[in-house]
Short mmCIF file of C-alpha atoms in Angstrom, two decimals:
data_model
loop_
_atom_site.label_atom_id
_atom_site.label_comp_id
_atom_site.label_asym_id
_atom_site.label_seq_id
_atom_site.Cartn_x
_atom_site.Cartn_y
_atom_site.Cartn_z
CA MET A 1 -94.14 15.72 -39.31
CA ARG A 2 -92.07 12.72 -40.35
CA ALA A 3 -90.99 10.28 -37.65
CA ASP A 4 -87.28 10.94 -38.30
CA ARG A 5 -87.74 14.66 -37.67
CA VAL A 6 -89.79 13.98 -34.55
CA PHE A 7 -86.91 11.94 -33.20
CA ALA A 8 -84.34 14.56 -34.21
CA TYR A 9 -86.12 17.46 -32.52
CA GLY A 10 -87.29 15.46 -29.52
CA ALA A 11 -83.97 13.74 -28.80
CA ALA A 12 -82.07 17.02 -29.11
CA ALA A 13 -84.50 18.71 -26.72
CA GLY A 14 -84.29 15.81 -24.29
CA LEU A 15 -80.49 15.76 -24.30
CA LEU A 16 -80.47 19.53 -23.78
CA GLY A 17 -82.90 19.07 -20.89
CA ASP A 18 -80.53 16.56 -19.33
CA LEU A 19 -77.64 18.99 -19.78
CA LEU A 20 -79.52 21.84 -18.10
CA LEU A 21 -81.52 19.97 -15.47
CA GLY A 22 -79.98 16.54 -14.92
CA ASP A 23 -82.22 13.64 -13.99
CA PRO A 24 -85.82 14.30 -12.89
CA ARG A 25 -85.61 14.84 -9.13
CA ARG A 26 -89.04 13.45 -8.27
CA ARG A 27 -91.07 10.56 -9.63
CA HIS A 28 -88.25 9.41 -11.88
CA PRO A 29 -89.66 6.93 -14.45
CA VAL A 30 -86.62 4.67 -14.08
CA ALA A 31 -87.17 4.48 -10.32
CA ALA A 32 -90.84 3.68 -10.92
CA PHE A 33 -89.83 0.89 -13.30
CA GLY A 34 -87.42 -0.43 -10.69
CA ARG A 35 -90.16 -0.60 -8.07
CA ALA A 36 -92.49 -2.37 -10.49
CA ALA A 37 -89.77 -4.85 -11.50
CA GLY A 38 -89.06 -5.52 -7.84
CA ALA A 39 -92.73 -6.26 -7.21
CA VAL A 40 -92.81 -8.68 -10.15
CA GLU A 41 -89.65 -10.37 -8.84
CA ARG A 42 -91.22 -10.95 -5.44
CA VAL A 43 -94.02 -12.88 -7.14
CA LEU A 44 -91.98 -14.79 -9.73
CA TRP A 45 -88.58 -15.47 -8.18
CA ARG A 46 -87.39 -19.03 -8.43
CA ASP A 47 -83.82 -20.26 -8.73
CA HIS A 48 -84.48 -21.11 -12.37
CA ARG A 49 -83.64 -19.55 -15.75
CA GLY A 50 -87.16 -20.01 -17.06
CA TRP A 51 -88.73 -17.95 -14.29
CA GLY A 52 -86.06 -15.30 -14.77
CA ALA A 53 -86.84 -15.19 -18.48
CA LEU A 54 -90.52 -14.69 -17.66
CA HIS A 55 -89.59 -11.85 -15.32
CA THR A 56 -87.58 -10.22 -18.10
CA ALA A 57 -90.39 -10.63 -20.63
CA VAL A 58 -93.03 -9.21 -18.29
CA CYS A 59 -90.98 -6.19 -17.22
CA VAL A 60 -89.41 -5.23 -20.54
CA GLY A 61 -92.47 -6.16 -22.56
CA GLY A 62 -94.69 -4.13 -20.26
CA ALA A 63 -92.47 -1.05 -20.48
CA VAL A 64 -92.22 -1.24 -24.27
CA SER A 65 -95.98 -1.78 -24.63
CA LEU A 66 -96.82 1.24 -22.48
CA ALA A 67 -94.36 3.36 -24.45
CA ALA A 68 -95.86 2.17 -27.75
CA VAL A 69 -99.39 3.03 -26.58
CA ALA A 70 -98.27 6.50 -25.49
CA ASP A 71 -96.45 6.99 -28.79
CA ARG A 72 -99.50 6.06 -30.86
CA SER A 73 -101.78 8.29 -28.82
CA VAL A 74 -99.87 11.45 -29.78
CA ARG A 75 -99.07 10.72 -33.42
CA THR A 76 -101.78 13.07 -34.69
CA SER A 77 -100.05 16.02 -33.00
CA ARG A 78 -96.56 17.04 -34.09
CA ILE A 79 -95.96 19.09 -30.95
CA ALA A 80 -97.11 16.29 -28.65
CA SER A 81 -94.97 13.74 -30.51
CA VAL A 82 -91.86 15.87 -30.17
CA ALA A 83 -92.68 16.59 -26.50
CA LEU A 84 -93.12 12.89 -25.72
CA THR A 85 -89.82 12.03 -27.42
CA ALA A 86 -88.09 14.83 -25.53
CA ALA A 87 -89.55 13.68 -22.20
CA ALA A 88 -88.60 10.06 -22.88
CA THR A 89 -85.06 11.04 -23.86
CA TRP A 90 -84.65 13.25 -20.80
CA SER A 91 -85.90 10.50 -18.51
CA VAL A 92 -83.65 7.73 -19.85
CA VAL A 93 -80.32 9.47 -20.50
CA GLY A 94 -78.17 10.30 -17.51
CA GLY A 95 -75.03 11.98 -18.78
CA THR A 96 -75.29 15.06 -16.58
CA SER A 97 -75.89 13.14 -13.36
CA LEU A 98 -73.04 10.80 -14.31
CA GLY A 99 -70.73 13.78 -14.71
CA ARG A 100 -71.88 15.39 -11.46
CA GLU A 101 -71.24 12.26 -9.41
CA ALA A 102 -67.84 11.71 -11.01
CA ARG A 103 -66.82 15.33 -10.41
CA ALA A 104 -68.02 15.22 -6.80
CA ILE A 105 -65.77 12.23 -6.15
CA GLY A 106 -62.92 13.88 -8.02
CA GLY A 107 -63.37 17.03 -5.93
CA ALA A 108 -63.22 15.04 -2.71
CA LEU A 109 -60.05 13.26 -3.86
CA ALA A 110 -58.44 16.55 -4.91
CA ALA A 111 -59.18 17.93 -1.44
CA GLY A 112 -57.59 14.88 0.15
CA ASP A 113 -60.86 13.70 1.69
CA ILE A 114 -60.80 10.03 0.74
CA GLU A 115 -63.59 9.11 3.18
CA VAL A 116 -66.06 11.39 1.40
CA ALA A 117 -64.93 9.94 -1.92
CA ARG A 118 -65.55 6.44 -0.55
CA GLU A 119 -69.02 7.45 0.66
CA ARG A 120 -69.98 8.77 -2.77
CA LEU A 121 -68.49 5.99 -4.88
CA PRO A 122 -71.49 3.61 -4.47
CA HIS A 123 -73.67 6.25 -6.17
CA LEU A 124 -71.60 5.66 -9.30
CA CYS A 125 -70.60 2.00 -9.30
CA GLY A 126 -70.76 -1.22 -7.33
CA ARG A 127 -67.12 -1.37 -6.23
CA ASP A 128 -66.18 -1.93 -2.60
CA PRO A 129 -64.92 1.56 -1.66
CA GLN A 130 -63.17 0.45 1.52
CA ALA A 131 -60.86 -1.74 -0.55
CA LEU A 132 -59.67 1.21 -2.66
CA ASP A 133 -57.10 3.91 -2.10
CA ALA A 134 -57.29 7.31 -3.82
CA ASP A 135 -55.76 6.05 -7.07
CA GLY A 136 -58.07 3.04 -7.07
CA ILE A 137 -61.11 5.24 -6.61
CA ALA A 138 -60.00 7.51 -9.45
CA ARG A 139 -59.56 4.51 -11.73
CA ALA A 140 -62.98 3.14 -10.73
CA VAL A 141 -64.59 6.49 -11.55
CA VAL A 142 -62.97 6.72 -14.98
CA GLU A 143 -64.03 3.14 -15.79
CA SER A 144 -67.58 3.85 -14.63
CA VAL A 145 -67.78 7.05 -16.65
CA ALA A 146 -66.68 5.13 -19.74
CA GLU A 147 -69.12 2.25 -19.29
CA ASN A 148 -72.04 4.46 -18.32
CA THR A 149 -71.49 6.73 -21.30
CA SER A 150 -72.60 3.74 -23.36
CA ASP A 151 -75.31 2.52 -20.98
CA ALA A 152 -76.77 5.86 -19.91
CA VAL A 153 -76.46 7.91 -23.09
CA VAL A 154 -75.31 6.38 -26.36
CA GLY A 155 -77.21 3.09 -26.19
CA ALA A 156 -80.48 4.87 -25.48
CA LEU A 157 -79.98 7.24 -28.42
CA VAL A 158 -79.18 4.36 -30.77
CA TRP A 159 -82.36 2.50 -29.85
CA GLY A 160 -84.35 5.71 -29.95
CA ALA A 161 -83.18 6.24 -33.52
CA ALA A 162 -84.12 2.67 -34.37
CA ALA A 163 -87.53 2.48 -32.68
CA GLY A 164 -88.54 5.89 -31.36
CA VAL A 165 -90.01 6.23 -27.88
CA PRO A 166 -90.46 2.45 -27.40
CA GLY A 167 -86.79 2.01 -28.27
CA LEU A 168 -85.71 4.63 -25.72
CA ILE A 169 -87.85 3.17 -22.95
CA GLY A 170 -87.09 -0.43 -23.86
CA PHE A 171 -83.35 0.05 -23.73
CA ARG A 172 -83.49 1.73 -20.35
CA ALA A 173 -85.77 -1.04 -19.04
CA VAL A 174 -83.32 -3.72 -20.19
CA ASN A 175 -80.35 -1.87 -18.72
CA THR A 176 -82.10 -1.24 -15.40
CA LEU A 177 -83.26 -4.83 -15.09
CA ASP A 178 -79.73 -6.09 -15.72
CA ALA A 179 -78.46 -3.85 -12.90
CA MET A 180 -81.11 -5.31 -10.59
CA VAL A 181 -80.86 -9.05 -11.30
CA GLY A 182 -78.21 -9.58 -13.97
CA HIS A 183 -75.17 -9.82 -11.71
CA ARG A 184 -73.45 -13.05 -10.74
CA SER A 185 -74.63 -13.59 -7.19
CA ALA A 186 -75.93 -16.79 -5.64
CA LYS A 187 -79.48 -15.49 -5.82
CA TYR A 188 -79.42 -14.28 -9.42
CA ARG A 189 -76.96 -16.58 -11.18
CA ARG A 190 -79.86 -18.45 -12.85
CA TYR A 191 -82.76 -16.06 -12.36
CA GLY A 192 -80.88 -13.10 -13.85
CA TRP A 193 -79.39 -14.99 -16.79
CA ALA A 194 -82.01 -13.83 -19.32
CA SER A 195 -81.75 -10.19 -18.24
CA ALA A 196 -77.97 -10.26 -18.49
CA ARG A 197 -77.99 -11.83 -21.95
CA LEU A 198 -80.66 -9.44 -23.23
CA ASP A 199 -78.62 -6.51 -21.93
CA ASP A 200 -75.57 -7.84 -23.80
CA VAL A 201 -77.58 -7.92 -27.03
CA ALA A 202 -79.26 -4.54 -26.54
CA GLY A 203 -76.01 -2.87 -25.53
CA TRP A 204 -73.91 -4.22 -28.41
CA PRO A 205 -74.50 -1.43 -31.00
CA GLY A 206 -74.27 1.41 -28.49
CA ALA A 207 -71.04 0.08 -27.03
CA ARG A 208 -69.36 -0.10 -30.45
CA LEU A 209 -70.56 3.38 -31.37
CA THR A 210 -69.29 4.69 -28.02
CA ALA A 211 -65.88 3.14 -28.65
CA VAL A 212 -65.71 4.67 -32.14
CA LEU A 213 -66.77 8.12 -30.93
CA ALA A 214 -64.34 8.01 -27.98
CA ALA A 215 -61.56 7.46 -30.50
CA VAL A 216 -62.84 10.33 -32.66
CA ALA A 217 -63.36 12.75 -29.76
CA GLY A 218 -60.33 11.83 -27.65
CA SER A 219 -56.86 13.33 -27.75
CA ASP A 220 -55.24 10.13 -29.06
CA PRO A 221 -57.41 8.47 -31.73
CA ARG A 222 -54.73 5.97 -32.73
CA GLY A 223 -54.14 5.00 -29.13
CA ALA A 224 -57.86 4.45 -28.63
CA VAL A 225 -58.16 2.21 -31.66
CA ARG A 226 -55.00 0.33 -30.75
CA ALA A 227 -56.20 -0.34 -27.18
CA TRP A 228 -59.65 -1.35 -28.45
CA ARG A 229 -58.25 -3.85 -30.93
CA ALA A 230 -55.67 -5.28 -28.55
CA ASP A 231 -57.47 -5.41 -25.22
CA ALA A 232 -61.27 -5.27 -25.58
CA VAL A 233 -61.66 -9.02 -26.09
CA LYS A 234 -59.83 -9.68 -22.82
CA HIS A 235 -62.59 -8.00 -20.80
CA PRO A 236 -65.26 -10.32 -19.33
CA SER A 237 -68.03 -8.03 -20.60
CA PRO A 238 -68.57 -8.02 -24.39
CA ASN A 239 -69.75 -4.42 -24.26
CA ALA A 240 -67.74 -2.82 -21.45
CA GLY A 241 -64.53 -4.13 -23.02
CA PRO A 242 -64.56 -2.01 -26.20
CA VAL A 243 -65.80 1.07 -24.35
CA GLU A 244 -63.29 0.99 -21.50
CA ALA A 245 -60.40 0.06 -23.78
CA SER A 246 -61.19 2.89 -26.19
CA PHE A 247 -61.53 5.42 -23.35
CA ALA A 248 -58.25 4.19 -21.86
CA GLY A 249 -56.44 4.68 -25.14
CA ALA A 250 -58.11 8.03 -25.84
CA LEU A 251 -57.11 9.35 -22.40
CA GLY A 252 -53.68 7.72 -22.42
CA VAL A 253 -54.31 5.89 -19.13
CA ARG A 254 -54.23 2.31 -17.92
CA LEU A 255 -57.52 0.75 -16.78
CA GLY A 256 -58.51 -2.67 -15.46
CA GLY A 257 -56.67 -4.85 -12.96
CA THR A 258 -57.84 -6.12 -9.59
CA LEU A 259 -61.38 -5.14 -8.52
CA SER A 260 -63.49 -5.85 -5.45
CA TYR A 261 -67.28 -6.18 -5.48
CA ALA A 262 -68.94 -6.71 -2.08
CA GLY A 263 -66.00 -8.76 -0.88
CA ARG A 264 -65.62 -10.70 -4.15
CA VAL A 265 -62.24 -10.05 -5.77
CA GLU A 266 -61.87 -10.11 -9.55
CA HIS A 267 -58.59 -9.96 -11.45
CA ARG A 268 -59.41 -8.31 -14.76
CA PRO A 269 -56.98 -7.79 -17.62
CA VAL A 270 -55.22 -4.46 -17.95
CA LEU A 271 -56.53 -2.24 -20.74
CA ASN A 272 -54.02 -0.05 -22.60
CA GLY A 273 -51.10 -1.43 -20.63
CA GLY A 274 -48.74 1.12 -22.14
CA GLY A 275 -50.66 4.00 -20.60
CA ARG A 276 -49.92 5.69 -17.30
CA ALA A 277 -51.79 5.15 -14.05
CA VAL A 278 -55.03 7.09 -13.60
CA GLU A 279 -54.73 10.39 -11.74
CA VAL A 280 -57.45 12.47 -10.10
CA ALA A 281 -57.28 15.02 -12.93
CA ASP A 282 -58.24 12.26 -15.38
CA ILE A 283 -61.74 12.16 -13.89
CA GLU A 284 -62.50 15.59 -15.36
CA ARG A 285 -60.94 14.57 -18.68
CA ALA A 286 -63.13 11.45 -18.76
CA VAL A 287 -66.27 13.46 -18.01
CA ARG A 288 -65.50 15.92 -20.81
CA LEU A 289 -64.82 13.08 -23.22
CA SER A 290 -68.09 11.45 -22.18
CA ARG A 291 -70.03 14.63 -22.90
CA ARG A 292 -68.46 15.01 -26.34
CA VAL A 293 -69.27 11.39 -27.12
CA GLY A 294 -72.89 11.92 -26.07
CA TRP A 295 -73.46 14.86 -28.39
CA LEU A 296 -71.67 13.12 -31.26
CA ALA A 297 -73.91 10.09 -30.66
CA LEU A 298 -76.97 12.32 -31.00
CA GLY A 299 -75.67 13.57 -34.35
CA VAL A 300 -74.90 10.08 -35.60
CA SER A 301 -78.26 8.70 -34.44
CA VAL A 302 -80.23 11.53 -36.05
CA ALA A 303 -78.22 11.28 -39.26
CA GLY A 304 -78.74 7.52 -39.38
CA ARG A 305 -82.49 7.88 -38.87
CA LEU A 306 -82.74 10.54 -41.60
CA LEU A 307 -80.64 8.46 -44.00
CA VAL A 308 -82.70 5.30 -43.51
CA ASN A 309 -85.95 7.21 -43.95
CA GLY A 310 -84.60 8.88 -47.08
CA LEU A 311 -83.60 5.56 -48.58
CA ARG A 312 -87.03 4.10 -47.83
CA THR A 313 -88.76 7.06 -49.41
CA LYS A 314 -86.56 6.82 -52.48
CA GLY A 315 -87.27 3.09 -52.75
CA ARG A 316 -91.03 3.63 -52.66
CA THR A 317 -90.95 6.33 -55.33
CA SER A 318 -88.55 4.59 -57.72
#
């Protein structure tokens, strides 16, 4: 079976597995990678960019190498190749768990139980929940759903289409490592620099595809494109900016503004300033939009892989 078809069948099965089952409940590969990366950090940590770059190379390179070895070991079996791709896809995408967490918070807010919503918010994002009222929590959830649609679903599918199982695993390794050491704290400002920059590079294509698909799948395509073009560059993140701006325009809401992370206050630009304030009901709308974007991303990734393979085949035979 051709590699493009292996990816198509395997990625579709993996995304369906995520839809039906959510994340693996035990022995999650991402959690195992996190433990391994933490062990490497304990050995290598120095307040220096070079040591952080070595940490990134060891962790990401190791994950990609293991994935490549596993991929090669099953190439003689079509069924095993599809199964490995499906398992890798299921383990690295997290759209269903993202939606469940967002809906749980939305349910608590709808019931008027802001304390439960505050308790659950750290499962979804790194905001300081005690600094947020109900509207602030709802806005944080919508922003997190938008950003994680790119990080937890679309980006993985894009790299899976480009490089198969190693691409799927490599992207998740980069994204996980950035979450661990890529933030701007005193400890990781230098050490996490390489991980943060690599995540920016790896996330670039998925973020742009997410923004495009949010415009296509949302209720206001023109508003999404307008917000993306006007406001994305104002965001401090080169990848979160297009995604959050496009989601804001597609949903007709206003995102951004003042945020608090572990006591550190950030004043971010407003995205889609002409939109209304986020309401609790917008959490469900964001989750539904995220799911549509995820399935559209699967179709685009599969189509792109098939097209590239077809062009290569045509070039060899001409």
